[in-house]
PDB file of C-alpha atoms in Angstrom:
ATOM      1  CA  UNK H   1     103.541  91.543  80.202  1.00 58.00           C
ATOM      2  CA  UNK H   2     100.931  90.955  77.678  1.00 58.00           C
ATOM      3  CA  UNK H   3      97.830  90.841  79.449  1.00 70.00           C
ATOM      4  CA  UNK H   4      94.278  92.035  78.237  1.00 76.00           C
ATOM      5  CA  UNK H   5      90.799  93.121  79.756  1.00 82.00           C
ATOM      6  CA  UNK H   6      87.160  92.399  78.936  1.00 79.00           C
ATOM      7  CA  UNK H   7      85.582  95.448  78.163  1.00 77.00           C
ATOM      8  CA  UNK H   8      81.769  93.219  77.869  1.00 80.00           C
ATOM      9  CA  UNK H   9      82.316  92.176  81.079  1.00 83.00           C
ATOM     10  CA  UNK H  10      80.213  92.334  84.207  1.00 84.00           C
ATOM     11  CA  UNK H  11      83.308  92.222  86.570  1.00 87.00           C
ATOM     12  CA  UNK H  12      84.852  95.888  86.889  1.00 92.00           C
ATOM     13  CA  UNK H  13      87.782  96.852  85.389  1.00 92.00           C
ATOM     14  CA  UNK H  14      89.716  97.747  88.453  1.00 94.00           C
ATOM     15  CA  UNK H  15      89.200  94.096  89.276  1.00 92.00           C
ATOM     16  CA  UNK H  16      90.057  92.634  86.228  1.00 92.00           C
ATOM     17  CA  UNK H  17      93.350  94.724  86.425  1.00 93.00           C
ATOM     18  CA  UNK H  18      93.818  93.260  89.717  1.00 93.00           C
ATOM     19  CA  UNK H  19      92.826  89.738  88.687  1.00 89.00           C
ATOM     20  CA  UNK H  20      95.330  89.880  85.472  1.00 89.00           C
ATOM     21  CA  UNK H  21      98.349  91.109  87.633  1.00 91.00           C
ATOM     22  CA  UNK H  22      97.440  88.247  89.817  1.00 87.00           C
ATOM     23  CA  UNK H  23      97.506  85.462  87.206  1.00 85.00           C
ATOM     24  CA  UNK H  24     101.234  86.541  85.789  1.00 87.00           C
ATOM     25  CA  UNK H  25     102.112  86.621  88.789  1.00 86.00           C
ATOM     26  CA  UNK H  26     100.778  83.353  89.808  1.00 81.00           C
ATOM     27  CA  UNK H  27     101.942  81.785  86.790  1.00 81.00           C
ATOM     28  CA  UNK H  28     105.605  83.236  86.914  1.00 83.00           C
ATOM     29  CA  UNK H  29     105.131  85.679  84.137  1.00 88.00           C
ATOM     30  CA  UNK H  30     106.012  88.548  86.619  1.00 88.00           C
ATOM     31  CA  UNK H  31     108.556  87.239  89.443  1.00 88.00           C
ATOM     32  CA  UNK H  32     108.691  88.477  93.228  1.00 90.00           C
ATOM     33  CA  UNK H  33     111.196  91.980  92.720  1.00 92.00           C
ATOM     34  CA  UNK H  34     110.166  92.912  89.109  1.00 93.00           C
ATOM     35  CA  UNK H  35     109.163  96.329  88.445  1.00 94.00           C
ATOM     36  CA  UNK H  36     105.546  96.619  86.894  1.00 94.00           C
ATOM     37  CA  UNK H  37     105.080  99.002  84.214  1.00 93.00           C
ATOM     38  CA  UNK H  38     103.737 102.335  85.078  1.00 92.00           C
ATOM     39  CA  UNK H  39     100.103 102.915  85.440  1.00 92.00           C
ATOM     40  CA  UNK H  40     100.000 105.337  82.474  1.00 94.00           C
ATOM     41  CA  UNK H  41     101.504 102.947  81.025  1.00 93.00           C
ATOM     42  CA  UNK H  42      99.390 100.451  81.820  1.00 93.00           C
ATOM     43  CA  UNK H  43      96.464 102.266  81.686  1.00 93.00           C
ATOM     44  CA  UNK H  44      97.562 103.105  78.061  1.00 93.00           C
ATOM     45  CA  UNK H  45      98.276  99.415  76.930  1.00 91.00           C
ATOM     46  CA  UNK H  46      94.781  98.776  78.189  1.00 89.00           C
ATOM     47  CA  UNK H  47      92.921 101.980  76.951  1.00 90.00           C
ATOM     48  CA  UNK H  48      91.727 102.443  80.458  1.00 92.00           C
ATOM     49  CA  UNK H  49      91.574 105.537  82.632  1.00 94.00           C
ATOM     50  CA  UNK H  50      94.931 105.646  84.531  1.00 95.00           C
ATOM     51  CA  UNK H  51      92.760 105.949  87.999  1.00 96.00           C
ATOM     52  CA  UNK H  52      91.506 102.500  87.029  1.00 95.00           C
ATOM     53  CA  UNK H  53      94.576 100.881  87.055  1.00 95.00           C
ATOM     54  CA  UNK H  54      95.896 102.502  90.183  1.00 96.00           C
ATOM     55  CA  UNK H  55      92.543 100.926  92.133  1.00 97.00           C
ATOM     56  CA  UNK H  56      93.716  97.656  91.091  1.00 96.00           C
ATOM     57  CA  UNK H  57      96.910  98.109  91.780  1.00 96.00           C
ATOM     58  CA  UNK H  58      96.462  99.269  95.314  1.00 96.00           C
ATOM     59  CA  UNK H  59      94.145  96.442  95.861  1.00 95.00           C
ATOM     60  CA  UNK H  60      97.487  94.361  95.128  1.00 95.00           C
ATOM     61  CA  UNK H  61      98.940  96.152  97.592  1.00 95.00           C
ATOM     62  CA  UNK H  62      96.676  96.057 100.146  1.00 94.00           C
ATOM     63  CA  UNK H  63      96.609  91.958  99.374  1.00 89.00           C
ATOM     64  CA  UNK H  64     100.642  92.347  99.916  1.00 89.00           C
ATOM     65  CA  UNK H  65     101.261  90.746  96.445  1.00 91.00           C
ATOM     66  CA  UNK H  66     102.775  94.330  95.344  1.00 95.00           C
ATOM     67  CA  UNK H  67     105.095  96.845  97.001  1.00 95.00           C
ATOM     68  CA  UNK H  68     105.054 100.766  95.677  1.00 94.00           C
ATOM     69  CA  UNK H  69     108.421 102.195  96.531  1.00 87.00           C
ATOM     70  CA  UNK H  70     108.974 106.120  95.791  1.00 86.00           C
ATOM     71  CA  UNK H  71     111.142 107.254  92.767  1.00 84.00           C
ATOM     72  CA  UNK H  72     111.126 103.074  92.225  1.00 83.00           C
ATOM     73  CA  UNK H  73     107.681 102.602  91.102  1.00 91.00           C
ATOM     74  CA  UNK H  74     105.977  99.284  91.841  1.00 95.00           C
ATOM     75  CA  UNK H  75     107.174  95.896  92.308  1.00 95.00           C
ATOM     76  CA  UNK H  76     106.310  92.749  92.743  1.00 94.00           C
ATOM     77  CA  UNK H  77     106.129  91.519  96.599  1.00 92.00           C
ATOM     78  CA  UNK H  78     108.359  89.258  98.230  1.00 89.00           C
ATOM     79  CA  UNK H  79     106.561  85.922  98.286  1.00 82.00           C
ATOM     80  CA  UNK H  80     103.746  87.246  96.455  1.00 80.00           C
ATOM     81  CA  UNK H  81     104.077  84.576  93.557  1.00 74.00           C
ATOM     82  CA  UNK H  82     103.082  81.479  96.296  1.00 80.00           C
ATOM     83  CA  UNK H  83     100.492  84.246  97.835  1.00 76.00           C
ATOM     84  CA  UNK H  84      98.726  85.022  94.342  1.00 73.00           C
ATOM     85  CA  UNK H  85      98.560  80.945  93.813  1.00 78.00           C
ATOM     86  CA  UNK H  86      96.632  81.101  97.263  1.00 82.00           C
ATOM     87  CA  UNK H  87      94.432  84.009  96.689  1.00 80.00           C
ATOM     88  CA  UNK H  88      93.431  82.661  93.329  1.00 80.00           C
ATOM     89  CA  UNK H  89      92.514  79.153  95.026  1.00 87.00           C
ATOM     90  CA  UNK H  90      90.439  81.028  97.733  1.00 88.00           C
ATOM     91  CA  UNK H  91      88.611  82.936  95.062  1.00 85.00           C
ATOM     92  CA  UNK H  92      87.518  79.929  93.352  1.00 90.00           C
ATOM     93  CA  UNK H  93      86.489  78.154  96.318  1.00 93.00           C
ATOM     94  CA  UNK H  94      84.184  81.004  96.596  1.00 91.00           C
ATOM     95  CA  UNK H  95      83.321  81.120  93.339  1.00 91.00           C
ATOM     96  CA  UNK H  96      82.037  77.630  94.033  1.00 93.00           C
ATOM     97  CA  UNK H  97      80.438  77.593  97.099  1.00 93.00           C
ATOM     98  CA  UNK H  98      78.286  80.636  96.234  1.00 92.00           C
ATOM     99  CA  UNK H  99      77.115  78.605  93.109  1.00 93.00           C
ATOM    100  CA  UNK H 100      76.710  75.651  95.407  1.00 94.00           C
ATOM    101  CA  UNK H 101      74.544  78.093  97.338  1.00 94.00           C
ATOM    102  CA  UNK H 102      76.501  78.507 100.311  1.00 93.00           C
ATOM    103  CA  UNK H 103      77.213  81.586 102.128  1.00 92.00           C
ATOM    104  CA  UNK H 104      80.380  83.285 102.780  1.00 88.00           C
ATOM    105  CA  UNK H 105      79.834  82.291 106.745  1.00 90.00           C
ATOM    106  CA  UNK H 106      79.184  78.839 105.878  1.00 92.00           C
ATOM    107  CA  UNK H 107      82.280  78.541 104.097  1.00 91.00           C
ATOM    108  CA  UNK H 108      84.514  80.330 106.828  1.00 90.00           C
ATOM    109  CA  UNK H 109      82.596  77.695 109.368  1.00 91.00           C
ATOM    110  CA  UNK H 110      83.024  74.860 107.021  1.00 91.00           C
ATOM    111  CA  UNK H 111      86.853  76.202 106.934  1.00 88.00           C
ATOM    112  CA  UNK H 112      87.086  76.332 110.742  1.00 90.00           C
ATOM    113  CA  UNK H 113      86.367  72.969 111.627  1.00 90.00           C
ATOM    114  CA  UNK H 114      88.746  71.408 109.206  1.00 87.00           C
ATOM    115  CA  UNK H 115      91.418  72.663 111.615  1.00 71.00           C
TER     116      UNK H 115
END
């Protein structure tokens, strides 16, 4: 998993952990049941504080896209390669509707009466 951070920046590095976990994921490099490298590892590979990488990978976690399993370190989530392809398409929509100038209610309304 070759993967690499922006140290210049403005997004936080916890985030941009998250976000490149996400994208191999989402584009197969990393397959539902793989085991992630450890986050000394990680952290190592990155040059990042190991704490660092364990906020991003908990924020996996808590999206369900990664599953930490004692004495089996963590792995990749069940259906997490369809739910990181989501989550990615979500963000952007965002993305753009906060450029567009829309808020994050008028995007959940906008959302609401499509269904």
């Amino acid at each position: 998993m070759l993967l690499r951070l922006d140290t210049t920046s403005s997004l936080p590095l916890h985030e941009q952990v998250a976000a490149a976990i996400r994208r191999a994921v989402a584009e197969g490099e990393c397959a539902p049941g793989d085991r992630l490298p450890s986050a000394r590892e990680l952290s190592l590979m990155w040059d990042v504080n190991a704490n660092t990488v364990l906020r991003g990978l908990r924020a996996l976690r808590d999206e369900g896209l990664l599953e930490f399993r004692r004495g089996r370190g963590v792995t990749v989530a069940a259906g997490a390669d369809q739910r990181a392809e989501l989550l990615d398409r979500v963000r952007r929509l965002t993305e753009d509707a906060a450029r567009l100038g829309y808020s994050r209610s008028e995007l959940i309304d906008m959302i609401r009466g499509l269904s």
